[in-house]
Amino acid sequence: MILVAGSLNLDLVVRAPIPRPGETVLGGELARHPGGKGANQAVAAARAGGQVRLIGRVGHDDAGSEFRAALAGEGIDVAPVTATNAPTGTALVVVNPAGENTIVVSPGANLHLRPGDLAPGWFEDARVVVLQLELPLETVRRAAELGHAAGATVLLNAAPAWPLADELLRDVDVLVVNEHEAAALLHDVADGAEMADALARRVPLAVVTLGARGVAWAARGGGGRLPALPVTAVDTTAAGDAFVGALAVALGEDQALEGALRFASAAGALAVTRRGAGPSLPRRAEIDALAG
Ligand code: ADP
Ligand code: NA
């Protein structure tokens, strides 16, 4: 069982040049997709072959019901996704012609998931607990604590960038960050491998994703680099979520570390070949085919 505790945000996506302050631009047709790092990583893990349970909060609104239906349709256990008196989280996403995205998140119901809402029973059968930083920090910390107590591997994707307290990191086994998030955690470290080394002083395994330049990782007693798999990038949205979801599945299957990172890299690479977040998350067979 892969247990994800995280955010659910309805993504409102439009392709457009990214406007400067005060500027109005015309964009393409509006698309609505279930998104948010929690939901995306849950879907990524389910498609990568994991049995997944998701903990989260939505609003008493259409977006909330759409979310539960869409996630259940992916085979995800959504019993711990309940409704609260705030709008479902929403992300306003602009994708520019170069495929780069700019995002504004209105967290809404996500902020209503409190530490006391986390039932220890949800954690008991978890092999891997997957967390990000789009929930209240104290809720993330409590989830890490419950995951650790249950004997699960606790994987924290420290996104969006935020300083990490030792009280949180002491329960984290695997830290995954992209370059920007790593830079926010470290001072004066520019190289990916050095970033991973520095972060591995705080957690057993640190993984820094470097986009098209692949991955740097470090653990006590070793580390390395893994080049990205060569693909044509169309839209980088959700590369990190695909990577994290697939990595959780591989670690839950006890795959050896380098194989697990290659599997995750293949999932990340496939996600950038397609537009959007949810729609671009790859399935097990294609991840296996690319990872080789
Ligand atoms: P995020 O989406 O969090 O910014 P990254 O952009 O670092 O994360 O992407 C996560 C992983 O996805 C990378 O480490 C890499 O394995 C894969 N990936 C991302 N962009 C590309 C790309 N252009 N080509 C191949 N693989 C990619
Ligand atoms: Na994508």
PDB file of C-alpha atoms and ligand atoms in Angstrom:
ATOM      1  CA  MET A   1       0.000   0.000   0.000  1.00  0.00           C
ATOM      2  CA  ILE A   2       1.266   3.442  -0.990  1.00  0.00           C
ATOM      3  CA  LEU A   3      -0.314   6.066   1.266  1.00  0.00           C
ATOM      4  CA  VAL A   4      -0.328   9.609  -0.089  1.00  0.00           C
ATOM      5  CA  ALA A   5      -1.352  12.512   2.164  1.00  0.00           C
ATOM      6  CA  GLY A   6      -1.515  15.684   0.169  1.00  0.00           C
ATOM      7  CA  SER A   7      -3.246  18.408  -1.739  1.00  0.00           C
ATOM      8  CA  LEU A   8      -6.085  18.188  -4.236  1.00  0.00           C
ATOM      9  CA  ASN A   9      -6.302  21.214  -6.521  1.00  0.00           C
ATOM     10  CA  LEU A  10      -8.516  21.628  -9.521  1.00  0.00           C
ATOM     11  CA  ASP A  11      -6.144  22.758 -12.294  1.00  0.00           C
ATOM     12  CA  LEU A  12      -7.559  25.461 -14.567  1.00  0.00           C
ATOM     13  CA  VAL A  13      -5.100  25.433 -17.458  1.00  0.00           C
ATOM     14  CA  VAL A  14      -4.705  27.796 -20.383  1.00  0.00           C
ATOM     15  CA  ARG A  15      -1.932  27.968 -22.978  1.00  0.00           C
ATOM     16  CA  ALA A  16      -0.769  31.559 -23.352  1.00  0.00           C
ATOM     17  CA  PRO A  17       2.294  33.786 -23.280  1.00  0.00           C
ATOM     18  CA  ILE A  18       2.922  34.486 -19.587  1.00  0.00           C
ATOM     19  CA  PRO A  19       1.637  38.036 -18.898  1.00  0.00           C
ATOM     20  CA  ARG A  20       3.798  40.683 -17.230  1.00  0.00           C
ATOM     21  CA  PRO A  21       2.285  42.700 -14.327  1.00  0.00           C
ATOM     22  CA  GLY A  22      -0.432  44.977 -15.723  1.00  0.00           C
ATOM     23  CA  GLU A  23      -0.550  43.105 -19.030  1.00  0.00           C
ATOM     24  CA  THR A  24      -3.541  41.201 -20.481  1.00  0.00           C
ATOM     25  CA  VAL A  25      -2.917  38.394 -22.962  1.00  0.00           C
ATOM     26  CA  LEU A  26      -5.208  36.141 -25.000  1.00  0.00           C
ATOM     27  CA  GLY A  27      -4.891  32.421 -24.334  1.00  0.00           C
ATOM     28  CA  GLY A  28      -6.196  29.163 -25.761  1.00  0.00           C
ATOM     29  CA  GLU A  29      -9.163  27.119 -24.625  1.00  0.00           C
ATOM     30  CA  LEU A  30      -9.600  26.578 -20.873  1.00  0.00           C
ATOM     31  CA  ALA A  31      -9.038  23.025 -19.617  1.00  0.00           C
ATOM     32  CA  ARG A  32     -10.054  21.625 -16.183  1.00  0.00           C
ATOM     33  CA  HIS A  33      -8.106  18.721 -14.702  1.00  0.00           C
ATOM     34  CA  PRO A  34      -7.922  17.183 -11.265  1.00  0.00           C
ATOM     35  CA  GLY A  35      -4.448  18.155  -9.974  1.00  0.00           C
ATOM     36  CA  GLY A  36      -2.491  19.205  -6.904  1.00  0.00           C
ATOM     37  CA  LYS A  37       0.669  17.418  -5.864  1.00  0.00           C
ATOM     38  CA  GLY A  38      -1.151  14.972  -3.574  1.00  0.00           C
ATOM     39  CA  ALA A  39      -3.704  13.898  -6.163  1.00  0.00           C
ATOM     40  CA  ASN A  40      -1.137  13.853  -8.991  1.00  0.00           C
ATOM     41  CA  GLN A  41       1.311  11.731  -7.041  1.00  0.00           C
ATOM     42  CA  ALA A  42      -1.489   9.353  -6.006  1.00  0.00           C
ATOM     43  CA  VAL A  43      -2.526   8.942  -9.665  1.00  0.00           C
ATOM     44  CA  ALA A  44       1.115   8.617 -10.732  1.00  0.00           C
ATOM     45  CA  ALA A  45       1.651   5.828  -8.183  1.00  0.00           C
ATOM     46  CA  ALA A  46      -1.596   4.035  -9.122  1.00  0.00           C
ATOM     47  CA  ARG A  47      -0.736   4.117 -12.845  1.00  0.00           C
ATOM     48  CA  ALA A  48       2.806   2.976 -12.072  1.00  0.00           C
ATOM     49  CA  GLY A  49       1.308  -0.160 -10.533  1.00  0.00           C
ATOM     50  CA  GLY A  50       0.829   0.748  -6.875  1.00  0.00           C
ATOM     51  CA  GLN A  51      -2.142   0.064  -4.624  1.00  0.00           C
ATOM     52  CA  VAL A  52      -2.863   3.589  -3.408  1.00  0.00           C
ATOM     53  CA  ARG A  53      -4.803   5.328  -0.637  1.00  0.00           C
ATOM     54  CA  LEU A  54      -5.139   9.112  -0.598  1.00  0.00           C
ATOM     55  CA  ILE A  55      -5.748  11.358   2.430  1.00  0.00           C
ATOM     56  CA  GLY A  56      -7.014  14.851   1.612  1.00  0.00           C
ATOM     57  CA  ARG A  57      -9.721  17.506   1.850  1.00  0.00           C
ATOM     58  CA  VAL A  58     -12.049  18.912  -0.816  1.00  0.00           C
ATOM     59  CA  GLY A  59     -14.980  21.333  -0.670  1.00  0.00           C
ATOM     60  CA  HIS A  60     -18.737  20.616  -0.722  1.00  0.00           C
ATOM     61  CA  ASP A  61     -18.718  21.622  -4.388  1.00  0.00           C
ATOM     62  CA  ASP A  62     -18.732  20.153  -7.900  1.00  0.00           C
ATOM     63  CA  ALA A  63     -14.948  20.098  -8.018  1.00  0.00           C
ATOM     64  CA  GLY A  64     -14.912  17.999  -4.840  1.00  0.00           C
ATOM     65  CA  SER A  65     -17.299  15.386  -6.263  1.00  0.00           C
ATOM     66  CA  GLU A  66     -15.462  15.356  -9.606  1.00  0.00           C
ATOM     67  CA  PHE A  67     -12.231  14.705  -7.730  1.00  0.00           C
ATOM     68  CA  ARG A  68     -13.536  11.770  -5.751  1.00  0.00           C
ATOM     69  CA  ALA A  69     -15.019  10.183  -8.886  1.00  0.00           C
ATOM     70  CA  ALA A  70     -11.903  10.721 -10.990  1.00  0.00           C
ATOM     71  CA  LEU A  71      -9.545   9.346  -8.345  1.00  0.00           C
ATOM     72  CA  ALA A  72     -11.756   6.356  -7.567  1.00  0.00           C
ATOM     73  CA  GLY A  73     -11.767   5.726 -11.333  1.00  0.00           C
ATOM     74  CA  GLU A  74      -7.967   5.367 -11.113  1.00  0.00           C
ATOM     75  CA  GLY A  75      -8.460   2.621  -8.524  1.00  0.00           C
ATOM     76  CA  ILE A  76      -7.396   4.858  -5.621  1.00  0.00           C
ATOM     77  CA  ASP A  77      -8.946   4.379  -2.175  1.00  0.00           C
ATOM     78  CA  VAL A  78     -10.469   7.825  -1.537  1.00  0.00           C
ATOM     79  CA  ALA A  79     -12.276   7.023   1.733  1.00  0.00           C
ATOM     80  CA  PRO A  80      -9.916   9.424   3.576  1.00  0.00           C
ATOM     81  CA  VAL A  81     -10.725  12.262   1.129  1.00  0.00           C
ATOM     82  CA  THR A  82     -13.535  14.110   2.893  1.00  0.00           C
ATOM     83  CA  ALA A  83     -15.384  17.387   2.319  1.00  0.00           C
ATOM     84  CA  THR A  84     -15.047  20.539   4.413  1.00  0.00           C
ATOM     85  CA  ASN A  85     -16.538  24.049   4.447  1.00  0.00           C
ATOM     86  CA  ALA A  86     -14.071  25.730   2.071  1.00  0.00           C
ATOM     87  CA  PRO A  87     -13.798  25.670  -1.710  1.00  0.00           C
ATOM     88  CA  THR A  88     -11.858  22.803  -3.264  1.00  0.00           C
ATOM     89  CA  GLY A  89      -8.267  23.941  -3.820  1.00  0.00           C
ATOM     90  CA  THR A  90      -7.726  25.516  -7.218  1.00  0.00           C
ATOM     91  CA  ALA A  91      -4.585  26.089  -9.280  1.00  0.00           C
ATOM     92  CA  LEU A  92      -4.495  28.696 -12.044  1.00  0.00           C
ATOM     93  CA  VAL A  93      -1.958  27.406 -14.578  1.00  0.00           C
ATOM     94  CA  VAL A  94      -0.528  29.226 -17.605  1.00  0.00           C
ATOM     95  CA  VAL A  95       1.566  27.155 -20.015  1.00  0.00           C
ATOM     96  CA  ASN A  96       3.636  29.264 -22.419  1.00  0.00           C
ATOM     97  CA  PRO A  97       4.580  28.316 -26.002  1.00  0.00           C
ATOM     98  CA  ALA A  98       7.940  26.953 -24.738  1.00  0.00           C
ATOM     99  CA  GLY A  99       6.024  24.465 -22.558  1.00  0.00           C
ATOM    100  CA  GLU A 100       7.010  26.200 -19.299  1.00  0.00           C
ATOM    101  CA  ASN A 101       4.299  26.756 -16.698  1.00  0.00           C
ATOM    102  CA  THR A 102       3.439  29.423 -14.125  1.00  0.00           C
ATOM    103  CA  ILE A 103       1.025  28.468 -11.333  1.00  0.00           C
ATOM    104  CA  VAL A 104      -1.009  30.300  -8.679  1.00  0.00           C
ATOM    105  CA  VAL A 105      -2.544  28.013  -6.037  1.00  0.00           C
ATOM    106  CA  SER A 106      -5.559  28.909  -3.887  1.00  0.00           C
ATOM    107  CA  PRO A 107      -5.329  26.105  -1.293  1.00  0.00           C
ATOM    108  CA  GLY A 108      -8.909  26.326   0.061  1.00  0.00           C
ATOM    109  CA  ALA A 109     -10.005  23.008   1.593  1.00  0.00           C
ATOM    110  CA  ASN A 110      -6.443  21.656   1.704  1.00  0.00           C
ATOM    111  CA  LEU A 111      -5.673  23.953   4.640  1.00  0.00           C
ATOM    112  CA  HIS A 112      -8.525  22.346   6.606  1.00  0.00           C
ATOM    113  CA  LEU A 113      -6.722  18.997   6.911  1.00  0.00           C
ATOM    114  CA  ARG A 114      -5.460  19.170  10.500  1.00  0.00           C
ATOM    115  CA  PRO A 115      -3.090  16.801  12.358  1.00  0.00           C
ATOM    116  CA  GLY A 116      -5.989  15.462  14.452  1.00  0.00           C
ATOM    117  CA  ASP A 117      -7.827  14.400  11.284  1.00  0.00           C
ATOM    118  CA  LEU A 118      -5.161  11.780  10.500  1.00  0.00           C
ATOM    119  CA  ALA A 119      -6.374   8.343  11.621  1.00  0.00           C
ATOM    120  CA  PRO A 120      -3.455   6.076  12.648  1.00  0.00           C
ATOM    121  CA  GLY A 121      -5.366   3.147  11.089  1.00  0.00           C
ATOM    122  CA  TRP A 122      -4.826   4.612   7.600  1.00  0.00           C
ATOM    123  CA  PHE A 123      -1.071   4.224   8.090  1.00  0.00           C
ATOM    124  CA  GLU A 124      -0.957   0.696   9.485  1.00  0.00           C
ATOM    125  CA  ASP A 125      -0.652  -1.190   6.174  1.00  0.00           C
ATOM    126  CA  ALA A 126       1.456   1.465   4.391  1.00  0.00           C
ATOM    127  CA  ARG A 127       4.826   0.395   2.909  1.00  0.00           C
ATOM    128  CA  VAL A 128       5.524   3.907   1.663  1.00  0.00           C
ATOM    129  CA  VAL A 129       4.041   7.211   2.855  1.00  0.00           C
ATOM    130  CA  VAL A 130       4.285  10.031   0.317  1.00  0.00           C
ATOM    131  CA  LEU A 131       4.099  13.671   1.472  1.00  0.00           C
ATOM    132  CA  GLN A 132       4.543  17.122  -0.058  1.00  0.00           C
ATOM    133  CA  LEU A 133       4.311  20.644   1.387  1.00  0.00           C
ATOM    134  CA  GLU A 134       0.891  21.768   0.122  1.00  0.00           C
ATOM    135  CA  LEU A 135      -0.872  20.857   3.396  1.00  0.00           C
ATOM    136  CA  PRO A 136      -0.435  22.675   6.734  1.00  0.00           C
ATOM    137  CA  LEU A 137       3.124  21.952   7.904  1.00  0.00           C
ATOM    138  CA  GLU A 138       1.964  20.489  11.221  1.00  0.00           C
ATOM    139  CA  THR A 139      -0.242  18.023   9.303  1.00  0.00           C
ATOM    140  CA  VAL A 140       2.715  16.962   7.151  1.00  0.00           C
ATOM    141  CA  ARG A 141       4.808  16.517  10.285  1.00  0.00           C
ATOM    142  CA  ARG A 142       2.108  14.381  11.971  1.00  0.00           C
ATOM    143  CA  ALA A 143       1.735  12.229   8.824  1.00  0.00           C
ATOM    144  CA  ALA A 144       5.507  11.656   8.742  1.00  0.00           C
ATOM    145  CA  GLU A 145       5.414  10.698  12.420  1.00  0.00           C
ATOM    146  CA  LEU A 146       2.526   8.232  11.913  1.00  0.00           C
ATOM    147  CA  GLY A 147       4.225   6.759   8.833  1.00  0.00           C
ATOM    148  CA  HIS A 148       7.497   6.319  10.687  1.00  0.00           C
ATOM    149  CA  ALA A 149       5.704   4.742  13.673  1.00  0.00           C
ATOM    150  CA  ALA A 150       3.969   2.299  11.292  1.00  0.00           C
ATOM    151  CA  GLY A 151       7.341   1.215   9.891  1.00  0.00           C
ATOM    152  CA  ALA A 152       6.710   2.683   6.437  1.00  0.00           C
ATOM    153  CA  THR A 153       9.318   4.355   4.225  1.00  0.00           C
ATOM    154  CA  VAL A 154       8.483   8.063   4.492  1.00  0.00           C
ATOM    155  CA  LEU A 155       9.119   9.946   1.230  1.00  0.00           C
ATOM    156  CA  LEU A 156       8.891  13.738   1.394  1.00  0.00           C
ATOM    157  CA  ASN A 157       8.746  15.709  -1.826  1.00  0.00           C
ATOM    158  CA  ALA A 158       9.612  19.110  -0.337  1.00  0.00           C
ATOM    159  CA  ALA A 159       7.563  21.112  -2.818  1.00  0.00           C
ATOM    160  CA  PRO A 160       6.809  23.937  -2.975  1.00  0.00           C
ATOM    161  CA  ALA A 161      10.127  25.161  -1.602  1.00  0.00           C
ATOM    162  CA  TRP A 162      10.043  25.716   2.147  1.00  0.00           C
ATOM    163  CA  PRO A 163      12.626  25.529   4.967  1.00  0.00           C
ATOM    164  CA  LEU A 164      12.567  22.098   6.578  1.00  0.00           C
ATOM    165  CA  ALA A 165      12.605  21.705  10.356  1.00  0.00           C
ATOM    166  CA  ASP A 166      14.574  18.890  11.985  1.00  0.00           C
ATOM    167  CA  GLU A 167      11.335  17.764  13.722  1.00  0.00           C
ATOM    168  CA  LEU A 168       9.960  16.921  10.279  1.00  0.00           C
ATOM    169  CA  LEU A 169      13.132  15.500   8.744  1.00  0.00           C
ATOM    170  CA  ARG A 170      13.823  13.100  11.601  1.00  0.00           C
ATOM    171  CA  ASP A 171      10.852  11.006  10.369  1.00  0.00           C
ATOM    172  CA  VAL A 172      11.778  11.262   6.651  1.00  0.00           C
ATOM    173  CA  ASP A 173      13.635   8.414   4.903  1.00  0.00           C
ATOM    174  CA  VAL A 174      13.700   9.802   1.367  1.00  0.00           C
ATOM    175  CA  LEU A 175      13.767  13.494   0.428  1.00  0.00           C
ATOM    176  CA  VAL A 176      13.007  14.413  -3.198  1.00  0.00           C
ATOM    177  CA  VAL A 177      13.447  17.999  -4.404  1.00  0.00           C
ATOM    178  CA  ASN A 178      14.002  19.699  -7.725  1.00  0.00           C
ATOM    179  CA  GLU A 179      16.867  22.144  -8.238  1.00  0.00           C
ATOM    180  CA  HIS A 180      14.839  25.198  -7.215  1.00  0.00           C
ATOM    181  CA  GLU A 181      13.619  23.560  -4.030  1.00  0.00           C
ATOM    182  CA  ALA A 182      17.147  22.341  -3.236  1.00  0.00           C
ATOM    183  CA  ALA A 183      18.495  25.859  -3.751  1.00  0.00           C
ATOM    184  CA  ALA A 184      15.914  27.176  -1.276  1.00  0.00           C
ATOM    185  CA  LEU A 185      17.117  24.667   1.333  1.00  0.00           C
ATOM    186  CA  LEU A 186      20.837  25.241   0.821  1.00  0.00           C
ATOM    187  CA  HIS A 187      23.088  28.277   0.669  1.00  0.00           C
ATOM    188  CA  ASP A 188      25.750  28.684  -1.993  1.00  0.00           C
ATOM    189  CA  VAL A 189      25.470  25.170  -3.421  1.00  0.00           C
ATOM    190  CA  ALA A 190      24.909  25.227  -7.181  1.00  0.00           C
ATOM    191  CA  ASP A 191      25.863  21.747  -8.351  1.00  0.00           C
ATOM    192  CA  GLY A 192      23.228  18.986  -8.237  1.00  0.00           C
ATOM    193  CA  ALA A 193      25.555  16.341  -6.789  1.00  0.00           C
ATOM    194  CA  GLU A 194      26.738  18.728  -4.073  1.00  0.00           C
ATOM    195  CA  MET A 195      23.123  19.581  -3.294  1.00  0.00           C
ATOM    196  CA  ALA A 196      22.273  15.905  -2.855  1.00  0.00           C
ATOM    197  CA  ASP A 197      25.350  15.386  -0.655  1.00  0.00           C
ATOM    198  CA  ALA A 198      24.422  18.337   1.555  1.00  0.00           C
ATOM    199  CA  LEU A 199      20.806  17.164   1.928  1.00  0.00           C
ATOM    200  CA  ALA A 200      21.902  13.594   2.690  1.00  0.00           C
ATOM    201  CA  ARG A 201      23.418  14.923   5.919  1.00  0.00           C
ATOM    202  CA  ARG A 202      19.830  15.453   7.099  1.00  0.00           C
ATOM    203  CA  VAL A 203      18.026  12.359   5.697  1.00  0.00           C
ATOM    204  CA  PRO A 204      19.083   8.790   4.789  1.00  0.00           C
ATOM    205  CA  LEU A 205      18.491   9.330   1.046  1.00  0.00           C
ATOM    206  CA  ALA A 206      18.339  12.633  -0.848  1.00  0.00           C
ATOM    207  CA  VAL A 207      17.322  12.870  -4.498  1.00  0.00           C
ATOM    208  CA  VAL A 208      17.653  16.104  -6.494  1.00  0.00           C
ATOM    209  CA  THR A 209      15.818  16.096  -9.819  1.00  0.00           C
ATOM    210  CA  LEU A 210      17.493  18.205 -12.506  1.00  0.00           C
ATOM    211  CA  GLY A 211      14.905  18.222 -15.298  1.00  0.00           C
ATOM    212  CA  ALA A 212      16.443  17.272 -18.653  1.00  0.00           C
ATOM    213  CA  ARG A 213      19.803  16.832 -16.876  1.00  0.00           C
ATOM    214  CA  GLY A 214      18.494  13.866 -14.904  1.00  0.00           C
ATOM    215  CA  VAL A 215      18.925  13.116 -11.221  1.00  0.00           C
ATOM    216  CA  ALA A 216      21.607  13.421  -8.524  1.00  0.00           C
ATOM    217  CA  TRP A 217      21.260  11.291  -5.417  1.00  0.00           C
ATOM    218  CA  ALA A 218      23.180  10.810  -2.216  1.00  0.00           C
ATOM    219  CA  ALA A 219      22.895   8.442   0.715  1.00  0.00           C
ATOM    220  CA  ARG A 220      25.114   7.734   3.692  1.00  0.00           C
ATOM    221  CA  GLY A 221      27.898   5.776   2.051  1.00  0.00           C
ATOM    222  CA  GLY A 222      27.338   6.666  -1.584  1.00  0.00           C
ATOM    223  CA  GLY A 223      25.724   8.667  -4.296  1.00  0.00           C
ATOM    224  CA  GLY A 224      25.664   9.249  -8.004  1.00  0.00           C
ATOM    225  CA  ARG A 225      24.148  10.807 -11.086  1.00  0.00           C
ATOM    226  CA  LEU A 226      21.630   9.334 -13.508  1.00  0.00           C
ATOM    227  CA  PRO A 227      21.166  11.031 -16.897  1.00  0.00           C
ATOM    228  CA  ALA A 228      17.610  11.756 -18.080  1.00  0.00           C
ATOM    229  CA  LEU A 229      16.088   9.427 -20.655  1.00  0.00           C
ATOM    230  CA  PRO A 230      16.091  11.192 -24.033  1.00  0.00           C
ATOM    231  CA  VAL A 231      12.595  12.370 -24.989  1.00  0.00           C
ATOM    232  CA  THR A 232      11.049  15.357 -26.754  1.00  0.00           C
ATOM    233  CA  ALA A 233       9.689  17.744 -24.123  1.00  0.00           C
ATOM    234  CA  VAL A 234       6.230  19.164 -24.828  1.00  0.00           C
ATOM    235  CA  ASP A 235       5.025  20.230 -21.355  1.00  0.00           C
ATOM    236  CA  THR A 236       7.052  19.800 -18.172  1.00  0.00           C
ATOM    237  CA  THR A 237       3.925  19.954 -15.942  1.00  0.00           C
ATOM    238  CA  ALA A 238       3.859  16.996 -13.533  1.00  0.00           C
ATOM    239  CA  ALA A 239       7.325  15.598 -14.353  1.00  0.00           C
ATOM    240  CA  GLY A 240       8.196  15.789 -10.669  1.00  0.00           C
ATOM    241  CA  ASP A 241       4.873  14.228  -9.618  1.00  0.00           C
ATOM    242  CA  ALA A 242       5.302  11.356 -12.092  1.00  0.00           C
ATOM    243  CA  PHE A 243       8.834  10.841 -10.751  1.00  0.00           C
ATOM    244  CA  VAL A 244       7.746  10.816  -7.092  1.00  0.00           C
ATOM    245  CA  GLY A 245       4.735   8.515  -7.610  1.00  0.00           C
ATOM    246  CA  ALA A 246       6.805   6.009  -9.576  1.00  0.00           C
ATOM    247  CA  LEU A 247       9.687   6.180  -7.089  1.00  0.00           C
ATOM    248  CA  ALA A 248       7.264   5.377  -4.251  1.00  0.00           C
ATOM    249  CA  VAL A 249       6.000   2.315  -6.134  1.00  0.00           C
ATOM    250  CA  ALA A 250       9.522   1.080  -6.916  1.00  0.00           C
ATOM    251  CA  LEU A 251      10.637   1.533  -3.290  1.00  0.00           C
ATOM    252  CA  GLY A 252       7.468  -0.243  -2.115  1.00  0.00           C
ATOM    253  CA  GLU A 253       8.423  -3.168  -4.383  1.00  0.00           C
ATOM    254  CA  ASP A 254      11.893  -3.209  -2.803  1.00  0.00           C
ATOM    255  CA  GLN A 255      13.559  -2.441  -6.132  1.00  0.00           C
ATOM    256  CA  ALA A 256      17.282  -1.685  -5.735  1.00  0.00           C
ATOM    257  CA  LEU A 257      17.971   2.052  -5.520  1.00  0.00           C
ATOM    258  CA  GLU A 258      19.457   2.677  -8.968  1.00  0.00           C
ATOM    259  CA  GLY A 259      16.736   0.625 -10.645  1.00  0.00           C
ATOM    260  CA  ALA A 260      14.090   2.508  -8.667  1.00  0.00           C
ATOM    261  CA  LEU A 261      15.576   5.867  -9.729  1.00  0.00           C
ATOM    262  CA  ARG A 262      15.679   4.755 -13.359  1.00  0.00           C
ATOM    263  CA  PHE A 263      12.021   3.642 -13.171  1.00  0.00           C
ATOM    264  CA  ALA A 264      11.106   7.034 -11.655  1.00  0.00           C
ATOM    265  CA  SER A 265      13.148   8.887 -14.313  1.00  0.00           C
ATOM    266  CA  ALA A 266      11.328   7.013 -17.057  1.00  0.00           C
ATOM    267  CA  ALA A 267       7.994   8.089 -15.559  1.00  0.00           C
ATOM    268  CA  GLY A 268       9.211  11.719 -15.360  1.00  0.00           C
ATOM    269  CA  ALA A 269      10.470  11.617 -18.946  1.00  0.00           C
ATOM    270  CA  LEU A 270       7.165  10.235 -20.248  1.00  0.00           C
ATOM    271  CA  ALA A 271       5.221  12.952 -18.407  1.00  0.00           C
ATOM    272  CA  VAL A 272       7.076  15.732 -20.274  1.00  0.00           C
ATOM    273  CA  THR A 273       6.201  14.221 -23.664  1.00  0.00           C
ATOM    274  CA  ARG A 274       2.506  15.056 -23.115  1.00  0.00           C
ATOM    275  CA  ARG A 275       0.482  18.107 -22.236  1.00  0.00           C
ATOM    276  CA  GLY A 276      -1.111  18.679 -18.869  1.00  0.00           C
ATOM    277  CA  ALA A 277      -0.685  17.088 -15.469  1.00  0.00           C
ATOM    278  CA  GLY A 278      -3.089  14.180 -14.834  1.00  0.00           C
ATOM    279  CA  PRO A 279      -3.462  13.304 -18.525  1.00  0.00           C
ATOM    280  CA  SER A 280       0.311  13.058 -18.940  1.00  0.00           C
ATOM    281  CA  LEU A 281       0.996  10.617 -16.076  1.00  0.00           C
ATOM    282  CA  PRO A 282       2.272   7.359 -17.602  1.00  0.00           C
ATOM    283  CA  ARG A 283       1.185   3.755 -17.029  1.00  0.00           C
ATOM    284  CA  ARG A 284       3.276   0.821 -15.818  1.00  0.00           C
ATOM    285  CA  ALA A 285       3.783  -0.857 -19.184  1.00  0.00           C
ATOM    286  CA  GLU A 286       5.195   2.265 -20.856  1.00  0.00           C
ATOM    287  CA  ILE A 287       7.387   3.091 -17.851  1.00  0.00           C
ATOM    288  CA  ASP A 288       8.827  -0.450 -17.931  1.00  0.00           C
ATOM    289  CA  ALA A 289       9.334  -0.189 -21.701  1.00  0.00           C
ATOM    290  CA  LEU A 290      11.284   3.097 -21.444  1.00  0.00           C
ATOM    291  CA  ALA A 291      13.243   2.128 -18.314  1.00  0.00           C
ATOM    292  CA  GLY A 292      14.308  -1.093 -20.102  1.00  0.00           C
TER     293      GLY A 292
HETATM  294  P1  ADP B   1       9.806  19.211 -11.353  1.00  0.00           P
HETATM  295  O1  ADP B   1       8.638  18.898 -12.239  1.00  0.00           O
HETATM  296  O2  ADP B   1       9.514  18.981  -9.911  1.00  0.00           O
HETATM  297  O3  ADP B   1      10.453  20.543 -11.620  1.00  0.00           O
HETATM  298  P2  ADP B   1      12.002  17.995 -12.820  1.00  0.00           P
HETATM  299  O4  ADP B   1      11.761  18.982 -13.902  1.00  0.00           O
HETATM  300  O5  ADP B   1      13.353  17.975 -12.207  1.00  0.00           O
HETATM  301  O6  ADP B   1      10.914  18.094 -11.664  1.00  0.00           O
HETATM  302  O7  ADP B   1      11.692  16.548 -13.440  1.00  0.00           O
HETATM  303  C1  ADP B   1      11.645  15.388 -12.661  1.00  0.00           C
HETATM  304  C2  ADP B   1      12.332  14.258 -13.409  1.00  0.00           C
HETATM  305  O8  ADP B   1      11.616  14.003 -14.632  1.00  0.00           O
HETATM  306  C3  ADP B   1      13.760  14.558 -13.842  1.00  0.00           C
HETATM  307  O9  ADP B   1      14.699  14.222 -12.828  1.00  0.00           O
HETATM  308  C4  ADP B   1      13.912  13.638 -15.046  1.00  0.00           C
HETATM  309  O10 ADP B   1      14.185  12.311 -14.638  1.00  0.00           O
HETATM  310  C5  ADP B   1      12.525  13.702 -15.668  1.00  0.00           C
HETATM  311  N1  ADP B   1      12.502  14.783 -16.673  1.00  0.00           N
HETATM  312  C6  ADP B   1      12.111  16.068 -16.503  1.00  0.00           C
HETATM  313  N2  ADP B   1      12.280  16.797 -17.632  1.00  0.00           N
HETATM  314  C7  ADP B   1      12.786  15.945 -18.545  1.00  0.00           C
HETATM  315  C8  ADP B   1      13.177  16.060 -19.924  1.00  0.00           C
HETATM  316  N3  ADP B   1      13.077  17.229 -20.586  1.00  0.00           N
HETATM  317  N4  ADP B   1      13.665  14.947 -20.540  1.00  0.00           N
HETATM  318  C9  ADP B   1      13.761  13.768 -19.885  1.00  0.00           C
HETATM  319  N5  ADP B   1      13.413  13.599 -18.607  1.00  0.00           N
HETATM  320  C10 ADP B   1      12.939  14.654 -17.938  1.00  0.00           C
HETATM  321 NA    NA B   2       3.180  16.896 -18.908  1.00  0.00          NA
END
